[in-house]
Amino acid sequence: MQQKSQQENAALFAPGGTLRASINLGNPVLASVDPNTGKPVGVSVDLAAELARRLGVPLQLVAVKSAGASVENIEQDKADIGFFAVDPKRAQEISFTGPYVLIEGYYAVRADSPITTNTQVDQPGITVAVGNGSAYDLFLTRELKSATIVRIPTSPAVVQGFLDQNLSVAAGVKQQLEHDAAKAGGLRILDQRFMVIRQAMGVPKARGEAAARYLADFVEDMKASGFVAASLAKHQIEGALVAKRGD
């Protein structure tokens, strides 16, 4: 009976016989490229591998450089599962699990910028660099009323685009901003987050309720068992919190 159940679940998630997982390399909290092997590594990769193991199917990583491209992989049937920030717009096509990690979004400005608080960002004449299609882009598109959003092709390119185009503010993952600010010099991170990003797994809604339930239960098990916490520690990820049930 168990074997049949595994086969049925495998057919839901990997009808082609291989589980194709969309991996976003644009968010270093979730995944990055191992400089020694050139292969994607990170908590999202570990979760995908464990899901494939439980389903009894091979895993294929479909790596992309931005959140927008990762969503497109699902929408265009180039991937069976993915790892995304939960967002109402994306939920039209994707069934999300509960979040497995919480990531904080922050603003960065030049050291001599008059901007010192988040409330000063949403003003006429202020330009805000965000990764195109990222959770920050979707959130700030809804929330900012007066500032102008400038979309940069990928999240890792946000700080360089912010500098090259002489923009007012850069928005993104705190860890990415800190890394890029240290490299560029002359920047500072505002001391208050503007959003908390709920990172979840997702499956196309077309796969049905059974697939959505299985994946939701899988994520809760991965959190409760300590798998997610151990993966974050293994990859030396700081600043990401393991989500609790109900987050």
Coordinates of C-alpha atoms in Angstrom, one line a residue:
M1 CA 0.0 0.0 0.0
Q2 CA 2.8 2.4 0.9
Q3 CA 4.6 1.7 -2.4
K4 CA 1.4 2.5 -4.3
S5 CA 1.0 5.7 -2.3
Q6 CA 4.5 6.7 -3.2
Q7 CA 3.9 6.0 -6.9
E8 CA 0.6 8.0 -6.9
N9 CA 2.3 11.0 -5.3
A10 CA 5.3 10.7 -7.7
A11 CA 2.8 10.8 -10.6
L12 CA 1.2 14.0 -9.1
F13 CA 4.5 15.8 -8.8
A14 CA 6.7 14.3 -11.5
P15 CA 4.4 13.0 -14.4
G16 CA 7.5 13.0 -16.6
G17 CA 9.3 10.6 -14.2
T18 CA 11.8 13.3 -12.9
L19 CA 11.0 16.0 -10.3
R20 CA 12.0 19.3 -11.9
A21 CA 12.7 21.9 -9.1
S22 CA 12.9 25.6 -10.0
I23 CA 15.8 27.1 -8.0
N24 CA 16.2 30.8 -7.7
L25 CA 19.9 31.7 -7.5
G26 CA 19.0 35.4 -7.1
N27 CA 18.2 35.0 -3.4
P28 CA 21.4 33.9 -1.5
V29 CA 19.4 32.8 1.5
L30 CA 17.7 30.1 -0.5
A31 CA 20.4 29.0 -3.0
S32 CA 23.8 29.9 -4.4
V33 CA 26.4 28.4 -6.7
D34 CA 29.1 26.3 -5.0
P35 CA 32.4 27.8 -6.2
N36 CA 34.0 24.4 -6.1
T37 CA 31.5 22.4 -8.0
G38 CA 29.6 25.0 -10.0
K39 CA 26.3 23.4 -8.8
P40 CA 23.4 25.1 -6.9
V41 CA 23.5 24.5 -3.1
G42 CA 21.3 25.8 -0.3
V43 CA 18.2 25.1 1.8
S44 CA 15.9 25.0 -1.3
V45 CA 18.2 22.5 -3.0
D46 CA 18.2 20.3 0.1
L47 CA 14.4 20.4 0.4
A48 CA 14.0 19.5 -3.3
A49 CA 16.4 16.6 -2.9
E50 CA 14.5 15.3 0.1
L51 CA 11.2 15.6 -1.6
A52 CA 12.5 13.7 -4.6
R53 CA 13.9 11.0 -2.3
R54 CA 10.5 10.6 -0.6
L55 CA 8.8 10.4 -4.0
G56 CA 11.3 7.9 -5.2
V57 CA 12.2 9.9 -8.4
P58 CA 15.3 11.5 -9.8
L59 CA 15.8 15.3 -9.2
Q60 CA 16.5 17.9 -11.9
L61 CA 17.4 21.4 -10.8
V62 CA 16.1 24.1 -13.1
A63 CA 18.3 27.0 -11.9
V64 CA 17.4 30.7 -12.7
K65 CA 18.7 34.0 -11.6
S66 CA 15.6 35.8 -10.5
A67 CA 12.3 35.2 -8.7
G68 CA 10.3 36.3 -11.7
A69 CA 12.1 33.6 -13.9
S70 CA 11.4 31.0 -11.2
V71 CA 7.7 31.8 -11.3
E72 CA 7.8 31.6 -15.1
N73 CA 9.3 28.1 -14.9
I74 CA 6.1 27.0 -13.1
E75 CA 3.7 28.9 -15.3
Q76 CA 5.4 27.6 -18.5
D77 CA 5.6 23.9 -17.2
K78 CA 9.4 24.0 -17.1
A79 CA 9.3 22.9 -13.5
D80 CA 7.1 20.9 -11.2
I81 CA 7.8 22.6 -7.9
G82 CA 9.5 25.8 -6.8
F83 CA 10.5 28.0 -3.9
F84 CA 8.9 31.4 -3.7
A85 CA 7.9 34.3 -1.5
V86 CA 4.2 34.0 -0.8
D87 CA 2.4 36.7 -2.7
P88 CA -1.3 37.1 -3.7
K89 CA -0.5 37.7 -7.3
R90 CA 1.6 34.5 -7.6
A91 CA -1.1 32.6 -5.8
Q92 CA -3.4 32.8 -8.8
E93 CA -1.3 30.1 -10.5
I94 CA 0.6 28.5 -7.6
S95 CA -0.5 26.6 -4.5
F96 CA 1.7 27.7 -1.7
T97 CA 2.7 25.7 1.4
G98 CA 3.1 27.4 4.7
P99 CA 6.5 29.3 4.9
Y100 CA 9.6 27.4 5.8
V101 CA 11.8 30.4 6.4
L102 CA 11.1 34.1 7.1
I103 CA 13.5 36.6 5.4
E104 CA 13.6 40.3 6.2
G105 CA 13.5 43.0 3.5
Y106 CA 15.6 46.2 4.1
Y107 CA 16.5 49.4 2.4
A108 CA 20.1 50.5 1.6
V109 CA 21.1 54.1 0.9
R110 CA 24.4 56.0 0.4
A111 CA 26.2 57.0 3.5
D112 CA 25.5 60.7 2.9
S113 CA 21.8 60.2 2.1
P114 CA 19.4 62.3 4.1
I115 CA 17.1 59.2 4.3
T116 CA 17.4 57.7 7.8
T117 CA 14.0 56.0 8.2
N118 CA 11.7 53.8 6.1
T119 CA 8.9 56.5 6.2
Q120 CA 11.2 58.9 4.3
V121 CA 11.4 56.5 1.3
D122 CA 7.9 57.0 0.0
Q123 CA 8.3 60.6 -1.1
P124 CA 8.1 62.3 -4.6
G125 CA 11.4 62.3 -6.3
I126 CA 12.7 59.2 -4.5
T127 CA 13.8 56.3 -6.8
V128 CA 13.8 52.8 -5.4
A129 CA 15.8 49.9 -7.0
V130 CA 14.3 46.5 -6.8
G131 CA 14.8 43.1 -8.5
N132 CA 12.3 42.7 -11.3
G133 CA 9.5 40.4 -10.3
S134 CA 10.9 39.8 -6.8
A135 CA 8.8 39.7 -3.6
Y136 CA 10.1 43.2 -2.9
D137 CA 8.9 44.4 -6.3
L138 CA 5.4 43.0 -5.8
F139 CA 5.1 44.3 -2.3
L140 CA 6.5 47.8 -3.0
T141 CA 4.4 48.1 -6.1
R142 CA 1.4 47.8 -3.9
E143 CA 2.7 49.9 -1.0
L144 CA 4.7 52.8 -2.4
K145 CA 2.4 55.7 -3.4
S146 CA 4.8 58.5 -4.1
A147 CA 8.3 57.1 -4.8
T148 CA 9.3 55.7 -8.2
I149 CA 10.2 52.0 -8.5
V150 CA 13.1 51.2 -10.8
R151 CA 13.2 47.5 -11.7
I152 CA 16.7 45.9 -12.1
P153 CA 16.9 42.6 -14.0
T154 CA 17.9 40.5 -11.0
S155 CA 18.1 40.9 -7.2
P156 CA 21.9 40.4 -7.0
A157 CA 22.3 43.3 -9.5
V158 CA 20.2 45.7 -7.5
V159 CA 23.0 47.5 -5.7
Q160 CA 25.1 47.9 -8.8
G161 CA 22.1 49.2 -10.7
F162 CA 21.3 51.6 -7.8
L163 CA 24.9 52.9 -8.0
D164 CA 25.1 53.0 -11.8
Q165 CA 21.8 54.9 -12.2
N166 CA 22.3 57.1 -9.2
L167 CA 19.1 56.0 -7.6
S168 CA 18.0 57.0 -4.0
V169 CA 17.4 53.6 -2.4
A170 CA 18.1 49.9 -3.0
A171 CA 15.6 47.3 -1.6
G172 CA 16.3 43.6 -1.1
V173 CA 17.3 40.7 1.2
K174 CA 19.2 42.1 4.1
Q175 CA 22.1 39.6 3.7
Q176 CA 22.5 40.5 0.0
L177 CA 22.4 44.2 0.7
E178 CA 25.0 43.9 3.5
H179 CA 27.3 41.8 1.3
D180 CA 27.0 44.2 -1.7
A181 CA 27.3 47.3 0.5
A182 CA 30.5 46.0 2.1
K183 CA 31.9 45.4 -1.3
A184 CA 30.9 48.7 -2.8
G185 CA 31.6 50.9 0.3
G186 CA 30.0 54.1 1.1
L187 CA 26.5 52.6 1.8
R188 CA 24.5 52.0 4.9
I189 CA 21.4 49.8 5.7
L190 CA 18.4 51.4 7.3
D191 CA 17.9 50.0 10.8
Q192 CA 14.2 48.9 10.3
R193 CA 12.9 46.2 8.0
F194 CA 10.1 47.2 5.6
M195 CA 8.7 43.7 5.2
V196 CA 9.0 40.1 6.2
I197 CA 9.1 37.7 3.4
R198 CA 7.5 34.3 3.9
Q199 CA 9.4 31.8 1.8
A200 CA 7.4 28.8 0.8
M201 CA 7.3 25.9 -1.6
G202 CA 4.8 25.9 -4.4
V203 CA 3.3 23.6 -6.9
P204 CA 1.2 24.5 -10.0
K205 CA -2.5 24.8 -9.0
A206 CA -3.3 22.6 -12.1
R207 CA -1.7 19.6 -10.2
G208 CA -4.7 19.7 -7.9
E209 CA -5.6 19.7 -4.2
A210 CA -3.9 16.4 -3.4
A211 CA -0.5 17.7 -4.5
A212 CA -1.0 20.9 -2.6
R213 CA -1.8 19.0 0.6
Y214 CA 1.1 16.6 0.3
L215 CA 3.6 19.5 -0.3
A216 CA 2.1 21.5 2.6
D217 CA 2.5 18.5 5.0
F218 CA 6.0 17.9 3.7
V219 CA 7.1 21.4 4.6
E220 CA 5.6 21.2 8.1
D221 CA 7.5 18.0 8.6
M222 CA 10.7 19.5 7.4
K223 CA 10.4 22.4 9.9
A224 CA 9.3 20.2 12.8
S225 CA 12.0 17.6 12.3
G226 CA 14.8 20.3 12.4
F227 CA 15.7 19.6 8.7
V228 CA 15.3 23.3 7.7
A229 CA 17.3 24.6 10.7
A230 CA 20.1 22.1 10.0
S231 CA 20.2 23.0 6.4
L232 CA 20.5 26.8 7.1
A233 CA 23.3 26.0 9.6
K234 CA 25.1 23.8 7.1
H235 CA 25.1 26.5 4.5
Q236 CA 26.0 29.2 7.1
I237 CA 22.9 31.3 6.4
E238 CA 22.4 34.0 9.1
G239 CA 19.4 36.2 9.5
A240 CA 16.8 33.8 8.2
L241 CA 14.4 32.4 10.7
V242 CA 12.7 29.0 10.6
A243 CA 9.0 29.7 10.2
K244 CA 6.6 28.5 12.8
R245 CA 3.3 26.8 12.1
G246 CA 0.9 29.6 11.4
D247 CA 3.5 32.2 10.4

